mmCIF file of C-alpha atoms in Angstrom:
data_model
loop_
_atom_site.group_PDB
_atom_site.id
_atom_site.type_symbol
_atom_site.label_atom_id
_atom_site.label_comp_id
_atom_site.label_asym_id
_atom_site.label_seq_id
_atom_site.Cartn_x
_atom_site.Cartn_y
_atom_site.Cartn_z
ATOM 1 C CA UNK A 1 -37.633 10.508 5.641
ATOM 2 C CA UNK A 2 -35.478 8.283 7.827
ATOM 3 C CA UNK A 3 -32.657 10.566 9.002
ATOM 4 C CA UNK A 4 -29.312 8.891 9.681
ATOM 5 C CA UNK A 5 -27.840 9.490 13.131
ATOM 6 C CA UNK A 6 -24.146 9.652 14.013
ATOM 7 C CA UNK A 7 -23.190 6.127 15.042
ATOM 8 C CA UNK A 8 -19.792 7.306 16.207
ATOM 9 C CA UNK A 9 -17.117 9.907 15.569
ATOM 10 C CA UNK A 10 -13.663 8.902 14.303
ATOM 11 C CA UNK A 11 -11.048 11.446 15.341
ATOM 12 C CA UNK A 12 -8.080 11.742 12.997
ATOM 13 C CA UNK A 13 -4.649 11.079 14.465
ATOM 14 C CA UNK A 14 -1.387 12.594 13.287
ATOM 15 C CA UNK A 15 1.050 10.164 11.708
ATOM 16 C CA UNK A 16 3.624 9.862 8.916
ATOM 17 C CA UNK A 17 3.543 7.808 5.741
ATOM 18 C CA UNK A 18 5.365 7.533 2.426
ATOM 19 C CA UNK A 19 8.962 8.717 2.665
ATOM 20 C CA UNK A 20 8.041 11.034 5.557
ATOM 21 C CA UNK A 21 4.815 12.913 4.854
ATOM 22 C CA UNK A 22 2.942 14.304 7.855
ATOM 23 C CA UNK A 23 -0.752 13.528 7.619
ATOM 24 C CA UNK A 24 -3.930 12.901 9.579
ATOM 25 C CA UNK A 25 -5.186 9.292 9.445
ATOM 26 C CA UNK A 26 -8.921 9.255 10.047
ATOM 27 C CA UNK A 27 -9.691 5.531 9.776
ATOM 28 C CA UNK A 28 -7.763 2.490 10.971
ATOM 29 C CA UNK A 29 -8.059 -1.243 10.221
ATOM 30 C CA UNK A 30 -10.583 -1.531 13.048
ATOM 31 C CA UNK A 31 -13.019 0.786 11.225
ATOM 32 C CA UNK A 32 -13.275 -1.086 7.945
ATOM 33 C CA UNK A 33 -16.476 -3.014 8.593
ATOM 34 C CA UNK A 34 -18.300 0.203 9.584
ATOM 35 C CA UNK A 35 -17.234 1.978 6.387
ATOM 36 C CA UNK A 36 -17.032 -0.970 3.909
ATOM 37 C CA UNK A 37 -16.281 -0.602 0.959
ATOM 38 C CA UNK A 38 -14.049 2.305 2.029
ATOM 39 C CA UNK A 39 -10.786 1.261 3.658
ATOM 40 C CA UNK A 40 -8.631 4.205 4.559
ATOM 41 C CA UNK A 41 -8.971 7.971 4.674
ATOM 42 C CA UNK A 42 -6.021 10.336 5.052
ATOM 43 C CA UNK A 43 -5.956 14.139 5.053
ATOM 44 C CA UNK A 44 -2.822 16.176 4.510
ATOM 45 C CA UNK A 45 -2.232 19.915 4.744
ATOM 46 C CA UNK A 46 0.668 22.221 5.538
ATOM 47 C CA UNK A 47 2.270 25.531 4.636
ATOM 48 C CA UNK A 48 5.669 24.012 5.411
ATOM 49 C CA UNK A 49 7.130 22.061 2.471
ATOM 50 C CA UNK A 50 9.311 20.040 4.889
ATOM 51 C CA UNK A 51 6.109 18.308 6.066
ATOM 52 C CA UNK A 52 5.381 16.766 2.663
ATOM 53 C CA UNK A 53 8.212 17.221 0.148
ATOM 54 C CA UNK A 54 9.602 13.667 0.552
ATOM 55 C CA UNK A 55 6.328 12.447 -0.930
ATOM 56 C CA UNK A 56 5.289 8.928 -1.835
ATOM 57 C CA UNK A 57 7.982 7.371 -4.054
ATOM 58 C CA UNK A 58 7.116 4.457 -6.374
ATOM 59 C CA UNK A 59 5.040 1.837 -4.490
ATOM 60 C CA UNK A 60 2.641 -0.974 -5.429
ATOM 61 C CA UNK A 61 -1.142 -1.371 -5.081
ATOM 62 C CA UNK A 62 -3.468 -4.255 -5.913
ATOM 63 C CA UNK A 63 -7.140 -4.983 -5.266
ATOM 64 C CA UNK A 64 -8.291 -1.410 -4.567
ATOM 65 C CA UNK A 65 -8.922 2.017 -6.034
ATOM 66 C CA UNK A 66 -7.101 5.037 -4.621
ATOM 67 C CA UNK A 67 -8.798 8.415 -4.926
ATOM 68 C CA UNK A 68 -6.727 11.546 -4.373
ATOM 69 C CA UNK A 69 -8.419 14.949 -4.092
ATOM 70 C CA UNK A 70 -6.057 17.904 -4.162
ATOM 71 C CA UNK A 71 -7.728 20.947 -2.648
ATOM 72 C CA UNK A 72 -4.692 23.192 -3.004
ATOM 73 C CA UNK A 73 -1.086 22.843 -4.169
ATOM 74 C CA UNK A 74 0.716 20.728 -6.720
ATOM 75 C CA UNK A 75 1.432 16.977 -6.869
ATOM 76 C CA UNK A 76 3.337 15.322 -9.731
ATOM 77 C CA UNK A 77 2.620 11.657 -10.254
ATOM 78 C CA UNK A 78 3.429 8.791 -12.597
ATOM 79 C CA UNK A 79 2.705 5.070 -12.793
ATOM 80 C CA UNK A 80 3.810 1.772 -14.305
ATOM 81 C CA UNK A 81 1.212 1.856 -17.113
ATOM 82 C CA UNK A 82 2.691 5.004 -18.629
ATOM 83 C CA UNK A 83 0.609 7.794 -17.110
ATOM 84 C CA UNK A 84 2.206 10.937 -15.771
ATOM 85 C CA UNK A 85 0.399 14.099 -14.838
ATOM 86 C CA UNK A 86 0.257 16.989 -12.393
ATOM 87 C CA UNK A 87 -2.573 17.543 -9.931
ATOM 88 C CA UNK A 88 -3.396 21.187 -9.235
ATOM 89 C CA UNK A 89 -6.060 22.977 -7.126
ATOM 90 C CA UNK A 90 -9.351 21.067 -7.274
ATOM 91 C CA UNK A 91 -8.022 18.139 -9.348
ATOM 92 C CA UNK A 92 -8.823 14.509 -8.551
ATOM 93 C CA UNK A 93 -7.173 11.252 -9.514
ATOM 94 C CA UNK A 94 -9.377 8.141 -9.458
ATOM 95 C CA UNK A 95 -6.952 5.273 -9.870
ATOM 96 C CA UNK A 96 -7.946 1.639 -10.242
ATOM 97 C CA UNK A 97 -4.999 -0.467 -9.070
ATOM 98 C CA UNK A 98 -6.828 -3.698 -9.989
ATOM 99 C CA UNK A 99 -4.379 -6.504 -10.812
ATOM 100 C CA UNK A 100 -1.434 -4.324 -9.900
ATOM 101 C CA UNK A 101 0.152 -0.939 -10.458
ATOM 102 C CA UNK A 102 3.223 0.904 -9.244
ATOM 103 C CA UNK A 103 2.781 4.631 -8.795
ATOM 104 C CA UNK A 104 4.379 7.605 -7.144
ATOM 105 C CA UNK A 105 2.913 10.858 -5.905
ATOM 106 C CA UNK A 106 5.398 13.638 -5.287
ATOM 107 C CA UNK A 107 4.129 16.960 -3.877
ATOM 108 C CA UNK A 108 5.977 20.100 -4.987
ATOM 109 C CA UNK A 109 6.657 23.157 -2.815
ATOM 110 C CA UNK A 110 3.650 25.504 -2.800
ATOM 111 C CA UNK A 111 2.212 28.249 -0.630
ATOM 112 C CA UNK A 112 0.077 25.490 0.849
ATOM 113 C CA UNK A 113 -0.532 21.817 0.165
ATOM 114 C CA UNK A 114 -3.967 20.560 1.142
ATOM 115 C CA UNK A 115 -5.753 17.392 0.106
ATOM 116 C CA UNK A 116 -6.989 13.967 0.964
ATOM 117 C CA UNK A 117 -6.779 10.402 -0.210
ATOM 118 C CA UNK A 118 -9.082 7.489 0.439
ATOM 119 C CA UNK A 119 -9.085 3.885 -0.646
ATOM 120 C CA UNK A 120 -12.083 2.098 -2.090
ATOM 121 C CA UNK A 121 -12.084 -1.683 -1.980
ATOM 122 C CA UNK A 122 -12.734 -3.625 -5.193
ATOM 123 C CA UNK A 123 -15.191 -6.544 -5.140
ATOM 124 C CA UNK A 124 -13.683 -10.017 -5.434
ATOM 125 C CA UNK A 125 -14.758 -10.302 -9.093
ATOM 126 C CA UNK A 126 -12.898 -7.075 -9.997
ATOM 127 C CA UNK A 127 -9.774 -7.407 -7.836
ATOM 128 C CA UNK A 128 -7.654 -8.370 -10.863
ATOM 129 C CA UNK A 129 -9.206 -5.893 -13.326
ATOM 130 C CA UNK A 130 -6.809 -4.014 -15.623
ATOM 131 C CA UNK A 131 -5.260 -1.014 -13.845
ATOM 132 C CA UNK A 132 -6.657 2.313 -14.977
ATOM 133 C CA UNK A 133 -5.952 5.950 -14.304
ATOM 134 C CA UNK A 134 -8.815 8.433 -14.449
ATOM 135 C CA UNK A 135 -8.016 12.154 -14.004
ATOM 136 C CA UNK A 136 -10.916 14.405 -12.956
ATOM 137 C CA UNK A 137 -10.456 18.129 -13.510
ATOM 138 C CA UNK A 138 -12.594 20.809 -11.788
ATOM 139 C CA UNK A 139 -14.557 21.502 -14.997
ATOM 140 C CA UNK A 140 -15.800 17.861 -14.946
ATOM 141 C CA UNK A 141 -17.290 18.291 -11.462
ATOM 142 C CA UNK A 142 -20.945 19.400 -11.172
ATOM 143 C CA UNK A 143 -21.323 22.498 -8.994
ATOM 144 C CA UNK A 144 -24.763 22.676 -7.373
ATOM 145 C CA UNK A 145 -25.916 25.923 -5.803
ATOM 146 C CA UNK A 146 -28.176 25.504 -2.793
ATOM 147 C CA UNK A 147 -29.563 28.098 -0.425
ATOM 148 C CA UNK A 148 -26.658 29.267 1.704
ATOM 149 C CA UNK A 149 -24.058 26.966 0.182
ATOM 150 C CA UNK A 150 -22.599 24.921 -2.670
ATOM 151 C CA UNK A 151 -22.117 21.240 -3.379
ATOM 152 C CA UNK A 152 -19.445 19.855 -5.673
ATOM 153 C CA UNK A 153 -20.988 16.601 -6.865
ATOM 154 C CA UNK A 154 -17.953 14.514 -7.769
ATOM 155 C CA UNK A 155 -19.734 11.158 -8.114
ATOM 156 C CA UNK A 156 -23.219 9.902 -7.314
ATOM 157 C CA UNK A 157 -26.504 11.796 -7.639
ATOM 158 C CA UNK A 158 -28.131 14.785 -5.951
ATOM 159 C CA UNK A 159 -30.977 17.155 -6.865
ATOM 160 C CA UNK A 160 -31.514 15.397 -10.205
ATOM 161 C CA UNK A 161 -27.871 15.810 -11.241
ATOM 162 C CA UNK A 162 -25.240 13.095 -11.705
ATOM 163 C CA UNK A 163 -21.512 13.214 -11.075
ATOM 164 C CA UNK A 164 -18.893 11.017 -12.746
ATOM 165 C CA UNK A 165 -19.690 7.316 -12.878
ATOM 166 C CA UNK A 166 -17.047 5.041 -11.316
ATOM 167 C CA UNK A 167 -16.335 1.815 -13.202
ATOM 168 C CA UNK A 168 -16.664 -0.583 -10.275
ATOM 169 C CA UNK A 169 -18.067 0.506 -6.903
ATOM 170 C CA UNK A 170 -20.759 3.165 -7.367
ATOM 171 C CA UNK A 171 -19.572 5.418 -4.567
ATOM 172 C CA UNK A 172 -21.052 8.853 -3.895
ATOM 173 C CA UNK A 173 -18.582 11.657 -3.230
ATOM 174 C CA UNK A 174 -19.602 15.238 -2.472
ATOM 175 C CA UNK A 175 -17.653 18.292 -1.326
ATOM 176 C CA UNK A 176 -20.201 20.372 0.619
ATOM 177 C CA UNK A 177 -19.842 24.005 1.808
ATOM 178 C CA UNK A 178 -22.559 25.561 3.974
ATOM 179 C CA UNK A 179 -22.691 29.062 5.459
ATOM 180 C CA UNK A 180 -23.288 29.750 9.161
ATOM 181 C CA UNK A 181 -26.388 27.983 10.476
ATOM 182 C CA UNK A 182 -27.467 26.625 7.076
ATOM 183 C CA UNK A 183 -29.301 23.259 7.048
ATOM 184 C CA UNK A 184 -29.480 20.763 4.206
ATOM 185 C CA UNK A 185 -30.595 17.149 3.714
ATOM 186 C CA UNK A 186 -28.456 14.852 1.572
ATOM 187 C CA UNK A 187 -30.319 11.728 0.402
ATOM 188 C CA UNK A 188 -28.271 8.510 0.698
ATOM 189 C CA UNK A 189 -30.106 5.276 -0.189
ATOM 190 C CA UNK A 190 -30.806 2.929 2.732
ATOM 191 C CA UNK A 191 -28.371 0.036 3.001
ATOM 192 C CA UNK A 192 -25.340 2.119 2.054
ATOM 193 C CA UNK A 193 -22.531 2.909 4.482
ATOM 194 C CA UNK A 194 -21.730 6.596 4.720
ATOM 195 C CA UNK A 195 -19.563 9.062 6.583
ATOM 196 C CA UNK A 196 -18.696 12.763 6.509
ATOM 197 C CA UNK A 197 -15.219 14.179 7.101
ATOM 198 C CA UNK A 198 -15.084 17.817 8.244
ATOM 199 C CA UNK A 199 -12.441 19.890 6.436
ATOM 200 C CA UNK A 200 -13.279 23.307 7.893
ATOM 201 C CA UNK A 201 -15.591 24.678 10.577
ATOM 202 C CA UNK A 202 -18.083 22.354 12.272
ATOM 203 C CA UNK A 203 -21.604 20.992 11.847
ATOM 204 C CA UNK A 204 -24.356 19.106 13.619
ATOM 205 C CA UNK A 205 -25.416 15.898 11.913
ATOM 206 C CA UNK A 206 -28.645 13.948 12.424
ATOM 207 C CA UNK A 207 -31.884 14.771 14.248
ATOM 208 C CA UNK A 208 -29.991 14.462 17.536
ATOM 209 C CA UNK A 209 -27.541 17.091 16.325
ATOM 210 C CA UNK A 210 -24.190 15.574 17.138
ATOM 211 C CA UNK A 211 -21.486 18.192 16.569
ATOM 212 C CA UNK A 212 -18.468 17.184 14.499
ATOM 213 C CA UNK A 213 -15.424 19.411 14.038
ATOM 214 C CA UNK A 214 -12.280 19.570 11.928
ATOM 215 C CA UNK A 215 -10.105 16.437 11.498
ATOM 216 C CA UNK A 216 -13.030 14.218 12.548
ATOM 217 C CA UNK A 217 -15.440 12.020 10.614
ATOM 218 C CA UNK A 218 -19.022 11.126 11.520
ATOM 219 C CA UNK A 219 -19.911 7.516 10.678
ATOM 220 C CA UNK A 220 -23.663 7.358 10.114
ATOM 221 C CA UNK A 221 -26.277 4.785 11.039
ATOM 222 C CA UNK A 222 -28.547 3.445 8.287
ATOM 223 C CA UNK A 223 -31.335 5.617 6.934
ATOM 224 C CA UNK A 224 -32.154 7.398 3.701
ATOM 225 C CA UNK A 225 -30.748 10.899 4.297
ATOM 226 C CA UNK A 226 -28.007 12.763 6.109
ATOM 227 C CA UNK A 227 -29.263 15.946 7.810
ATOM 228 C CA UNK A 228 -26.617 18.584 8.373
ATOM 229 C CA UNK A 229 -26.714 21.973 10.062
ATOM 230 C CA UNK A 230 -23.630 24.181 9.857
ATOM 231 C CA UNK A 231 -22.276 25.774 13.032
ATOM 232 C CA UNK A 232 -21.811 29.545 13.418
ATOM 233 C CA UNK A 233 -18.430 29.043 11.692
ATOM 234 C CA UNK A 234 -20.027 27.448 8.640
ATOM 235 C CA UNK A 235 -18.728 24.070 7.467
ATOM 236 C CA UNK A 236 -16.967 22.318 4.612
ATOM 237 C CA UNK A 237 -17.076 18.538 4.569
ATOM 238 C CA UNK A 238 -16.612 15.561 2.270
ATOM 239 C CA UNK A 239 -19.515 13.106 2.201
ATOM 240 C CA UNK A 240 -18.823 9.539 1.055
ATOM 241 C CA UNK A 241 -21.317 6.702 0.684
ATOM 242 C CA UNK A 242 -21.497 3.308 -1.012
ATOM 243 C CA UNK A 243 -23.098 -0.102 -0.720
ATOM 244 C CA UNK A 244 -20.958 -2.434 1.433
ATOM 245 C CA UNK A 245 -19.294 -5.365 -0.346
ATOM 246 C CA UNK A 246 -19.668 -7.640 2.685
ATOM 247 C CA UNK A 247 -16.650 -9.701 1.579
ATOM 248 C CA UNK A 248 -13.680 -10.888 3.646
ATOM 249 C CA UNK A 249 -10.775 -8.440 3.762
ATOM 250 C CA UNK A 250 -7.111 -9.450 3.829
ATOM 251 C CA UNK A 251 -5.098 -6.231 4.075
ATOM 252 C CA UNK A 252 -1.332 -6.010 3.906
ATOM 253 C CA UNK A 253 0.069 -2.489 3.488
ATOM 254 C CA UNK A 254 -0.740 -1.249 -0.034
ATOM 255 C CA UNK A 255 -2.474 -4.480 -1.115
ATOM 256 C CA UNK A 256 -5.993 -5.562 -0.197
ATOM 257 C CA UNK A 257 -7.298 -8.996 -1.195
ATOM 258 C CA UNK A 258 -9.916 -11.432 0.145
ATOM 259 C CA UNK A 259 -7.636 -14.116 1.624
ATOM 260 C CA UNK A 260 -4.226 -14.339 3.294
ATOM 261 C CA UNK A 261 -3.149 -16.682 0.470
ATOM 262 C CA UNK A 262 -3.949 -14.071 -2.199
ATOM 263 C CA UNK A 263 -2.071 -11.487 -0.177
ATOM 264 C CA UNK A 264 0.974 -13.737 0.166
ATOM 265 C CA UNK A 265 0.806 -14.517 -3.557
ATOM 266 C CA UNK A 266 0.834 -10.781 -4.365
ATOM 267 C CA UNK A 267 3.919 -10.188 -2.192
ATOM 268 C CA UNK A 268 5.636 -13.225 -3.728
ATOM 269 C CA UNK A 269 4.976 -11.779 -7.195
ATOM 270 C CA UNK A 270 6.373 -8.425 -6.082
ATOM 271 C CA UNK A 271 9.620 -10.040 -4.986
ATOM 272 C CA UNK A 272 9.788 -12.172 -8.163
ATOM 273 C CA UNK A 273 9.105 -9.248 -10.512
ATOM 274 C CA UNK A 274 5.848 -10.726 -11.879
ATOM 275 C CA UNK A 275 3.451 -8.347 -10.087
ATOM 276 C CA UNK A 276 2.474 -6.163 -13.064
ATOM 277 C CA UNK A 277 -0.004 -8.068 -15.276
ATOM 278 C CA UNK A 278 -1.252 -5.463 -17.742
ATOM 279 C CA UNK A 279 0.650 -2.908 -19.764
#
């Protein structure tokens, strides 16, 4: 087995987005070629409603998928293709923006709000696909029991089981909890980019045992498995992996295309009211 080593550690930085939501931004524009086809990864969490209540009012997306994973709390959302729903503890929303969607995500006061959102780039051929909203409830997620821990297999494959199957980029997503000192190998096919974001505790990744703690992500070198060993605190982390698209990226705020011209065209359509293609 060719164990992946930690190529580098991305430390999350505190920032604000939306109408004034405090969050931790783990990846920046400069990281995108190391994590292609993933683009952005944000984590949010607070017991103080003032930190998140202003939410993310109606805003556009094109050319990507946005995946929101609510660990705890409540988020109401709606979009321009007629979906409206509420995310509760353990719910996910896998949204294909494709040719264009407007959506809003508005957290509601709760004892605690905790979650994350990442963006997955769409290949050139699927950039203008019809927008689609795909809710994933906890009962749809495979729970795998391993010695000393559990794995929620959201998408991808592990131990002969399969998670949900994304329509476009076949990304693997796992939510892994390991008790103190527990080791586990997670197979990830060679040629895929992968990283792990630590939610709680800490762990050593790779044969060289690089320790990664909370609010940080380990970006892995190539190989065919991620080896993890939980610290004395135990660990909970999100593992993401997918085959890179290797296509040019033109990124402007909520829109990600392949060329500056396509980006400009999208913003022109927004201002002219012709952005939404499918109803």
